[in-house]
mmCIF file of C-alpha atoms and ligand atoms in Angstrom:
data_model
loop_
_atom_site.group_PDB
_atom_site.id
_atom_site.type_symbol
_atom_site.label_atom_id
_atom_site.label_comp_id
_atom_site.label_asym_id
_atom_site.label_seq_id
_atom_site.Cartn_x
_atom_site.Cartn_y
_atom_site.Cartn_z
ATOM 1 C CA MET L 1 -25.384 70.587 -1.432
ATOM 2 C CA LYS L 2 -28.697 71.809 -0.056
ATOM 3 C CA ILE L 3 -29.820 71.807 3.577
ATOM 4 C CA VAL L 4 -33.596 71.701 4.021
ATOM 5 C CA SER L 5 -35.839 71.388 7.043
ATOM 6 C CA THR L 6 -39.277 70.541 5.662
ATOM 7 C CA VAL L 7 -40.798 67.357 4.296
ATOM 8 C CA ASN L 8 -42.099 69.223 1.230
ATOM 9 C CA GLU L 9 -38.637 70.464 0.257
ATOM 10 C CA VAL L 10 -37.267 66.899 0.397
ATOM 11 C CA ARG L 11 -40.199 65.570 -1.612
ATOM 12 C CA GLU L 12 -39.775 68.211 -4.344
ATOM 13 C CA GLN L 13 -36.066 67.532 -4.722
ATOM 14 C CA VAL L 14 -36.456 63.747 -4.765
ATOM 15 C CA LYS L 15 -39.321 63.986 -7.256
ATOM 16 C CA ALA L 16 -37.079 65.986 -9.611
ATOM 17 C CA TRP L 17 -34.276 63.410 -9.309
ATOM 18 C CA LYS L 18 -36.626 60.492 -9.900
ATOM 19 C CA LYS L 19 -38.020 62.234 -12.993
ATOM 20 C CA GLU L 20 -34.479 62.176 -14.385
ATOM 21 C CA GLY L 21 -34.282 58.456 -13.624
ATOM 22 C CA LEU L 22 -31.700 58.901 -10.851
ATOM 23 C CA SER L 23 -31.412 56.525 -7.903
ATOM 24 C CA VAL L 24 -31.519 57.887 -4.354
ATOM 25 C CA GLY L 25 -29.651 56.686 -1.266
ATOM 26 C CA LEU L 26 -30.567 57.660 2.304
ATOM 27 C CA VAL L 27 -28.227 57.732 5.293
ATOM 28 C CA PRO L 28 -30.355 58.282 8.418
ATOM 29 C CA THR L 29 -28.335 59.836 11.263
ATOM 30 C CA MET L 30 -28.700 61.804 14.471
ATOM 31 C CA GLY L 31 -25.788 64.051 13.494
ATOM 32 C CA TYR L 32 -22.463 64.732 15.209
ATOM 33 C CA LEU L 33 -21.078 62.750 12.323
ATOM 34 C CA HIS L 34 -17.855 60.742 12.576
ATOM 35 C CA GLU L 35 -15.910 58.376 10.322
ATOM 36 C CA GLY L 36 -18.487 55.636 10.869
ATOM 37 C CA HIS L 37 -21.138 57.863 9.278
ATOM 38 C CA ALA L 38 -18.628 58.956 6.636
ATOM 39 C CA SER L 39 -18.203 55.329 5.572
ATOM 40 C CA LEU L 40 -22.002 54.999 5.161
ATOM 41 C CA MET L 41 -22.155 58.209 3.121
ATOM 42 C CA LYS L 42 -19.250 57.095 0.919
ATOM 43 C CA LYS L 43 -20.908 53.763 0.249
ATOM 44 C CA ALA L 44 -24.152 55.587 -0.556
ATOM 45 C CA THR L 45 -22.396 57.860 -3.072
ATOM 46 C CA GLU L 46 -20.815 54.781 -4.693
ATOM 47 C CA GLN L 47 -24.101 52.913 -5.001
ATOM 48 C CA CYS L 48 -26.617 55.704 -5.690
ATOM 49 C CA ASP L 49 -26.785 58.714 -8.039
ATOM 50 C CA LYS L 50 -28.002 61.096 -5.316
ATOM 51 C CA VAL L 51 -27.537 60.917 -1.548
ATOM 52 C CA VAL L 52 -29.728 62.327 1.202
ATOM 53 C CA VAL L 53 -28.453 62.451 4.803
ATOM 54 C CA SER L 54 -31.050 63.014 7.486
ATOM 55 C CA ILE L 55 -29.841 64.668 10.683
ATOM 56 C CA PHE L 56 -32.487 64.398 13.354
ATOM 57 C CA VAL L 57 -32.069 63.662 17.058
ATOM 58 C CA ASN L 58 -35.281 61.687 17.298
ATOM 59 C CA PRO L 59 -36.916 62.337 20.702
ATOM 60 C CA MET L 60 -39.141 59.265 20.333
ATOM 61 C CA GLN L 61 -36.229 56.845 20.671
ATOM 62 C CA PHE L 62 -34.943 58.283 23.968
ATOM 63 C CA GLY L 63 -36.306 57.119 27.340
ATOM 64 C CA PRO L 64 -37.121 59.605 30.128
ATOM 65 C CA ASN L 65 -33.714 59.246 31.847
ATOM 66 C CA GLU L 66 -31.612 59.091 28.712
ATOM 67 C CA ASP L 67 -29.342 61.609 26.993
ATOM 68 C CA LEU L 68 -31.758 63.414 24.608
ATOM 69 C CA ASP L 69 -30.858 66.887 25.898
ATOM 70 C CA SER L 70 -27.117 66.302 26.158
ATOM 71 C CA TYR L 71 -26.811 64.422 22.847
ATOM 72 C CA PRO L 72 -24.058 66.305 20.946
ATOM 73 C CA ARG L 73 -25.014 68.494 17.982
ATOM 74 C CA ASP L 74 -22.905 70.419 15.430
ATOM 75 C CA LEU L 75 -24.711 71.096 12.160
ATOM 76 C CA ASP L 76 -21.951 73.239 10.601
ATOM 77 C CA LYS L 77 -19.306 70.553 11.082
ATOM 78 C CA ASP L 78 -21.737 67.854 9.893
ATOM 79 C CA ALA L 79 -22.581 69.858 6.769
ATOM 80 C CA ALA L 80 -18.899 70.329 5.940
ATOM 81 C CA LEU L 81 -18.273 66.583 6.189
ATOM 82 C CA CYS L 82 -21.346 65.766 4.067
ATOM 83 C CA GLU L 83 -20.284 68.281 1.438
ATOM 84 C CA SER L 84 -16.728 66.887 1.290
ATOM 85 C CA ILE L 85 -18.083 63.395 0.614
ATOM 86 C CA GLY L 86 -20.478 64.514 -2.119
ATOM 87 C CA VAL L 87 -23.812 64.318 -0.302
ATOM 88 C CA ASN L 88 -26.529 66.153 -2.276
ATOM 89 C CA LEU L 89 -29.111 66.985 0.374
ATOM 90 C CA ILE L 90 -29.263 67.232 4.153
ATOM 91 C CA PHE L 91 -32.697 66.891 5.734
ATOM 92 C CA HIS L 92 -32.538 68.573 9.140
ATOM 93 C CA PRO L 93 -36.084 68.890 10.483
ATOM 94 C CA GLU L 94 -37.256 70.294 13.812
ATOM 95 C CA ALA L 95 -39.144 67.837 16.013
ATOM 96 C CA GLU L 96 -42.412 69.678 15.202
ATOM 97 C CA GLU L 97 -41.937 68.954 11.488
ATOM 98 C CA MET L 98 -41.717 65.228 12.207
ATOM 99 C CA TYR L 99 -44.270 64.953 15.017
ATOM 100 C CA SER L 100 -47.370 67.095 14.934
ATOM 101 C CA PRO L 101 -49.239 67.575 18.235
ATOM 102 C CA GLN L 102 -51.838 65.054 16.971
ATOM 103 C CA PHE L 103 -49.231 62.391 16.193
ATOM 104 C CA CYS L 104 -50.339 58.921 17.351
ATOM 105 C CA SER L 105 -49.159 56.295 14.832
ATOM 106 C CA TYR L 106 -46.245 53.985 15.601
ATOM 107 C CA VAL L 107 -44.367 51.028 14.177
ATOM 108 C CA ASP L 108 -43.942 48.364 16.831
ATOM 109 C CA MET L 109 -42.132 45.061 16.723
ATOM 110 C CA ASN L 110 -41.721 42.146 19.105
ATOM 111 C CA VAL L 111 -39.208 39.242 19.218
ATOM 112 C CA LEU L 112 -36.217 41.124 17.780
ATOM 113 C CA THR L 113 -36.731 44.083 20.115
ATOM 114 C CA GLU L 114 -37.128 42.093 23.323
ATOM 115 C CA ASP L 115 -33.522 41.432 24.342
ATOM 116 C CA LEU L 116 -30.205 43.322 24.213
ATOM 117 C CA CYS L 117 -30.756 47.105 23.985
ATOM 118 C CA GLY L 118 -34.547 46.635 23.879
ATOM 119 C CA LYS L 119 -34.462 45.284 27.436
ATOM 120 C CA SER L 120 -32.741 48.281 29.012
ATOM 121 C CA ARG L 121 -34.239 50.821 26.564
ATOM 122 C CA PRO L 122 -37.903 49.759 26.351
ATOM 123 C CA VAL L 123 -39.161 52.610 24.100
ATOM 124 C CA HIS L 124 -36.067 52.822 21.934
ATOM 125 C CA PHE L 125 -36.864 50.569 18.991
ATOM 126 C CA ARG L 126 -40.445 51.760 18.660
ATOM 127 C CA GLY L 127 -38.952 55.232 18.161
ATOM 128 C CA VAL L 128 -36.298 53.972 15.734
ATOM 129 C CA CYS L 129 -38.791 51.962 13.634
ATOM 130 C CA THR L 130 -41.307 54.797 13.558
ATOM 131 C CA VAL L 131 -38.806 57.468 12.545
ATOM 132 C CA CYS L 132 -37.121 55.256 9.939
ATOM 133 C CA ASN L 133 -40.515 54.393 8.459
ATOM 134 C CA LYS L 134 -41.283 58.114 8.263
ATOM 135 C CA LEU L 135 -37.888 58.885 6.691
ATOM 136 C CA PHE L 136 -38.383 56.095 4.134
ATOM 137 C CA ASN L 137 -41.811 57.530 3.254
ATOM 138 C CA ILE L 138 -40.476 61.071 3.006
ATOM 139 C CA VAL L 139 -37.314 60.341 0.978
ATOM 140 C CA GLN L 140 -38.512 57.208 -0.871
ATOM 141 C CA PRO L 141 -34.915 56.010 -1.280
ATOM 142 C CA ASN L 142 -33.850 53.042 -3.411
ATOM 143 C CA LYS L 143 -31.373 52.117 -0.677
ATOM 144 C CA ALA L 144 -30.794 53.111 2.943
ATOM 145 C CA PHE L 145 -27.462 52.635 4.711
ATOM 146 C CA PHE L 146 -27.020 51.570 8.363
ATOM 147 C CA GLY L 147 -23.952 50.704 10.435
ATOM 148 C CA GLN L 148 -23.368 47.227 11.851
ATOM 149 C CA LYS L 149 -22.292 48.799 15.133
ATOM 150 C CA ASP L 150 -25.998 48.963 15.962
ATOM 151 C CA ALA L 151 -26.420 45.285 15.086
ATOM 152 C CA GLN L 152 -29.850 44.954 16.681
ATOM 153 C CA GLN L 153 -31.087 48.129 14.984
ATOM 154 C CA LEU L 154 -29.878 46.849 11.590
ATOM 155 C CA ALA L 155 -31.595 43.463 12.069
ATOM 156 C CA ILE L 156 -34.804 45.226 13.158
ATOM 157 C CA ILE L 157 -34.828 47.623 10.208
ATOM 158 C CA LYS L 158 -34.273 44.739 7.763
ATOM 159 C CA ARG L 159 -37.128 42.802 9.408
ATOM 160 C CA MET L 160 -39.451 45.840 9.289
ATOM 161 C CA VAL L 161 -38.730 46.430 5.589
ATOM 162 C CA GLU L 162 -39.452 42.798 4.795
ATOM 163 C CA ASP L 163 -42.501 42.443 7.048
ATOM 164 C CA LEU L 164 -44.156 45.653 5.844
ATOM 165 C CA ASN L 165 -43.190 45.275 2.144
ATOM 166 C CA MET L 166 -41.253 48.535 2.054
ATOM 167 C CA ASP L 167 -39.794 49.096 -1.394
ATOM 168 C CA LEU L 168 -36.111 49.716 -0.639
ATOM 169 C CA GLU L 169 -32.909 47.828 0.040
ATOM 170 C CA ILE L 170 -31.188 48.065 3.418
ATOM 171 C CA VAL L 171 -27.392 48.063 3.174
ATOM 172 C CA GLY L 172 -25.392 47.184 6.312
ATOM 173 C CA CYS L 173 -21.872 48.636 6.588
ATOM 174 C CA PRO L 174 -18.974 47.405 8.787
ATOM 175 C CA ILE L 175 -18.043 48.902 12.164
ATOM 176 C CA ILE L 176 -15.406 51.637 11.905
ATOM 177 C CA ARG L 177 -12.912 51.665 14.783
ATOM 178 C CA GLU L 178 -10.375 54.111 16.189
ATOM 179 C CA GLU L 179 -6.762 53.000 15.731
ATOM 180 C CA ASP L 180 -6.757 51.523 19.230
ATOM 181 C CA GLY L 181 -9.920 49.483 18.555
ATOM 182 C CA LEU L 182 -12.681 51.587 20.139
ATOM 183 C CA ALA L 183 -15.771 51.549 17.895
ATOM 184 C CA LYS L 184 -16.545 55.058 16.607
ATOM 185 C CA SER L 185 -19.570 56.596 18.308
ATOM 186 C CA SER L 186 -20.902 60.098 18.839
ATOM 187 C CA ARG L 187 -21.200 59.123 22.521
ATOM 188 C CA ASN L 188 -17.413 58.608 22.854
ATOM 189 C CA THR L 189 -17.249 62.402 23.216
ATOM 190 C CA TYR L 190 -18.871 62.092 26.672
ATOM 191 C CA LEU L 191 -15.627 60.583 27.985
ATOM 192 C CA ASN L 192 -12.498 62.275 29.344
ATOM 193 C CA GLU L 193 -9.060 60.906 28.509
ATOM 194 C CA GLU L 194 -8.984 58.417 31.373
ATOM 195 C CA GLU L 195 -12.504 57.165 30.668
ATOM 196 C CA ARG L 196 -11.730 56.941 26.965
ATOM 197 C CA LYS L 197 -8.861 54.573 27.868
ATOM 198 C CA ALA L 198 -11.155 52.554 30.129
ATOM 199 C CA ALA L 199 -13.621 52.205 27.223
ATOM 200 C CA LEU L 200 -11.051 50.117 25.356
ATOM 201 C CA VAL L 201 -12.229 47.201 27.442
ATOM 202 C CA LEU L 202 -15.250 46.944 25.109
ATOM 203 C CA SER L 203 -13.282 46.282 21.916
ATOM 204 C CA GLN L 204 -10.773 44.147 23.817
ATOM 205 C CA SER L 205 -13.546 41.861 25.023
ATOM 206 C CA ILE L 206 -15.083 41.799 21.522
ATOM 207 C CA PHE L 207 -11.756 40.742 19.974
ATOM 208 C CA LEU L 208 -11.331 38.105 22.688
ATOM 209 C CA GLY L 209 -14.801 36.623 22.063
ATOM 210 C CA GLN L 210 -14.338 36.757 18.310
ATOM 211 C CA LYS L 211 -11.049 34.859 18.533
ATOM 212 C CA MET L 212 -12.657 32.180 20.713
ATOM 213 C CA ALA L 213 -15.460 31.710 18.163
ATOM 214 C CA GLU L 214 -13.004 31.656 15.278
ATOM 215 C CA ASP L 215 -10.886 29.090 17.123
ATOM 216 C CA GLY L 216 -13.918 26.806 17.245
ATOM 217 C CA GLU L 217 -15.571 27.484 20.625
ATOM 218 C CA THR L 218 -19.271 26.693 20.159
ATOM 219 C CA ASP L 219 -20.392 27.117 23.788
ATOM 220 C CA ALA L 220 -21.883 30.611 24.004
ATOM 221 C CA LYS L 221 -21.714 30.556 27.833
ATOM 222 C CA LYS L 222 -17.928 30.124 27.751
ATOM 223 C CA ILE L 223 -17.511 33.058 25.371
ATOM 224 C CA ILE L 224 -19.815 35.224 27.481
ATOM 225 C CA ALA L 225 -17.927 34.264 30.661
ATOM 226 C CA ALA L 226 -14.530 35.134 29.181
ATOM 227 C CA MET L 227 -15.776 38.451 27.781
ATOM 228 C CA THR L 228 -17.498 39.335 31.072
ATOM 229 C CA GLU L 229 -14.353 38.566 33.027
ATOM 230 C CA LYS L 230 -12.345 40.823 30.712
ATOM 231 C CA ILE L 231 -14.775 43.744 31.078
ATOM 232 C CA GLU L 232 -14.839 43.308 34.862
ATOM 233 C CA THR L 233 -11.079 43.969 35.025
ATOM 234 C CA GLU L 234 -11.922 47.641 34.344
ATOM 235 C CA PRO L 235 -13.226 49.403 37.485
ATOM 236 C CA MET L 236 -14.937 52.183 35.481
ATOM 237 C CA ALA L 237 -16.974 49.680 33.465
ATOM 238 C CA ARG L 238 -20.444 48.467 34.441
ATOM 239 C CA ILE L 239 -21.971 45.790 32.219
ATOM 240 C CA ASP L 240 -25.504 46.231 30.880
ATOM 241 C CA TYR L 241 -25.314 43.011 28.866
ATOM 242 C CA VAL L 242 -22.951 40.548 27.179
ATOM 243 C CA LYS L 243 -24.967 38.215 24.941
ATOM 244 C CA VAL L 244 -24.695 35.769 22.093
ATOM 245 C CA VAL L 245 -27.820 35.909 19.916
ATOM 246 C CA ASP L 246 -29.131 34.417 16.698
ATOM 247 C CA GLY L 247 -28.108 36.784 13.890
ATOM 248 C CA LEU L 248 -31.639 37.042 12.493
ATOM 249 C CA THR L 249 -34.005 36.795 15.476
ATOM 250 C CA MET L 250 -31.742 38.487 18.057
ATOM 251 C CA GLN L 251 -32.789 35.787 20.560
ATOM 252 C CA PRO L 252 -30.117 34.411 22.932
ATOM 253 C CA ILE L 253 -28.648 31.030 21.968
ATOM 254 C CA ASP L 254 -26.449 28.521 23.825
ATOM 255 C CA VAL L 255 -24.720 26.726 20.964
ATOM 256 C CA ILE L 256 -23.016 28.514 18.084
ATOM 257 C CA ASP L 257 -24.352 26.437 15.201
ATOM 258 C CA ARG L 258 -25.612 29.271 12.954
ATOM 259 C CA PRO L 259 -24.784 32.916 12.155
ATOM 260 C CA ILE L 260 -24.638 34.827 15.429
ATOM 261 C CA VAL L 261 -24.084 38.278 16.812
ATOM 262 C CA THR L 262 -22.217 38.666 20.078
ATOM 263 C CA ALA L 263 -23.227 42.043 21.446
ATOM 264 C CA ILE L 264 -22.277 44.045 24.518
ATOM 265 C CA ALA L 265 -23.425 47.249 26.182
ATOM 266 C CA VAL L 266 -21.255 48.753 28.908
ATOM 267 C CA TYR L 267 -21.531 51.938 30.957
ATOM 268 C CA ILE L 268 -18.254 53.802 31.412
ATOM 269 C CA ASN L 269 -18.161 55.731 34.687
ATOM 270 C CA GLU L 270 -21.973 56.048 34.363
ATOM 271 C CA LYS L 271 -21.323 58.774 31.757
ATOM 272 C CA ALA L 272 -21.729 56.887 28.501
ATOM 273 C CA ARG L 273 -23.432 53.659 27.596
ATOM 274 C CA LEU L 274 -21.387 52.222 24.739
ATOM 275 C CA ILE L 275 -22.136 49.236 22.510
ATOM 276 C CA ASP L 276 -20.023 46.952 20.352
ATOM 277 C CA ASN L 277 -20.426 43.562 18.680
ATOM 278 C CA PHE L 278 -19.050 40.970 16.327
ATOM 279 C CA HIS L 279 -20.771 38.821 13.739
ATOM 280 C CA TYR L 280 -19.697 35.221 13.325
ATOM 281 C CA SER L 281 -20.927 32.394 11.184
ATOM 282 C CA PRO L 282 -19.676 28.795 11.467
ATOM 283 C CA GLU L 283 -19.952 28.649 7.655
ATOM 284 C CA MET L 284 -17.304 31.374 7.393
ATOM 285 C CA GLN L 285 -14.717 28.888 8.726
HETATM 286 O O1 PAF K 301 -28.585 55.009 14.473
HETATM 287 C C1 PAF K 301 -29.053 56.159 14.584
HETATM 288 O O2 PAF K 301 -28.351 57.157 14.570
HETATM 289 C C2 PAF K 301 -30.556 56.326 14.792
HETATM 290 O O3 PAF K 301 -31.076 55.296 15.569
HETATM 291 C C3 PAF K 301 -31.346 56.471 13.471
HETATM 292 C C4 PAF K 301 -31.251 55.212 12.639
HETATM 293 C C5 PAF K 301 -30.815 57.658 12.696
HETATM 294 C C6 PAF K 301 -32.822 56.720 13.779
HETATM 295 O O4 PAF K 301 -33.011 57.884 14.499
#
């Protein structure tokens, strides 16, 4: 496995693979890899001949008061995990390699970015779309793999690829949870033991809402109310949002009569803002 830091090195390697007729999968990450990322990398190795993992804490997707500086980093541990899974190349650029001082081109989107995380993180999805577009142009993968834990991000990336005729397939992969239910996230490491326990209220409310939907509840307000009430039992939790949205447009809906995502964002002790969600489709029943 190679670790490279320049766009040219990636391009040369990918060109050589493509010459041999090999397919390329990309797993874009910000590092501090956990089992959620591992599941994306495994799927990529199953579906593609060669796998590139990008590790880049993208400054453009962090707002001024967010956790860019404290975001955890551990390249050696990440590289060991990538190697053990059979990743072929890690692209680990410095910010200067990705954004020259003259940089002034962005990918922007409306509708899908307006609610949920886009509301409380106004610059976030512009940064995500721009960096993913750059990574797609640099790596030119046949497929790119994203986790469903970031449900809004996944919907946005799929929309961008379709709207802008990008020539790759986006593969969504299921949420990976700890044994007790907490969705895996690099940000879980911000929490001490007590806060980590308090964070269980996220998955508990997700499971509660999911059961209500599966039992036939079609009134989104009732599901939101029950989930909100559950989260509010935890004194360390502060709700950013609890929403039921259309699975494609990410716009809030009142009646569950189509595929939906129910998504939550919750601050734990003001230390970590964690997200979780479930997908549900009436047709699944
Ligand atoms: O989900 C992430 O880790 C990031 O948003 C991504 C897709 C790697 C873009 O920086």
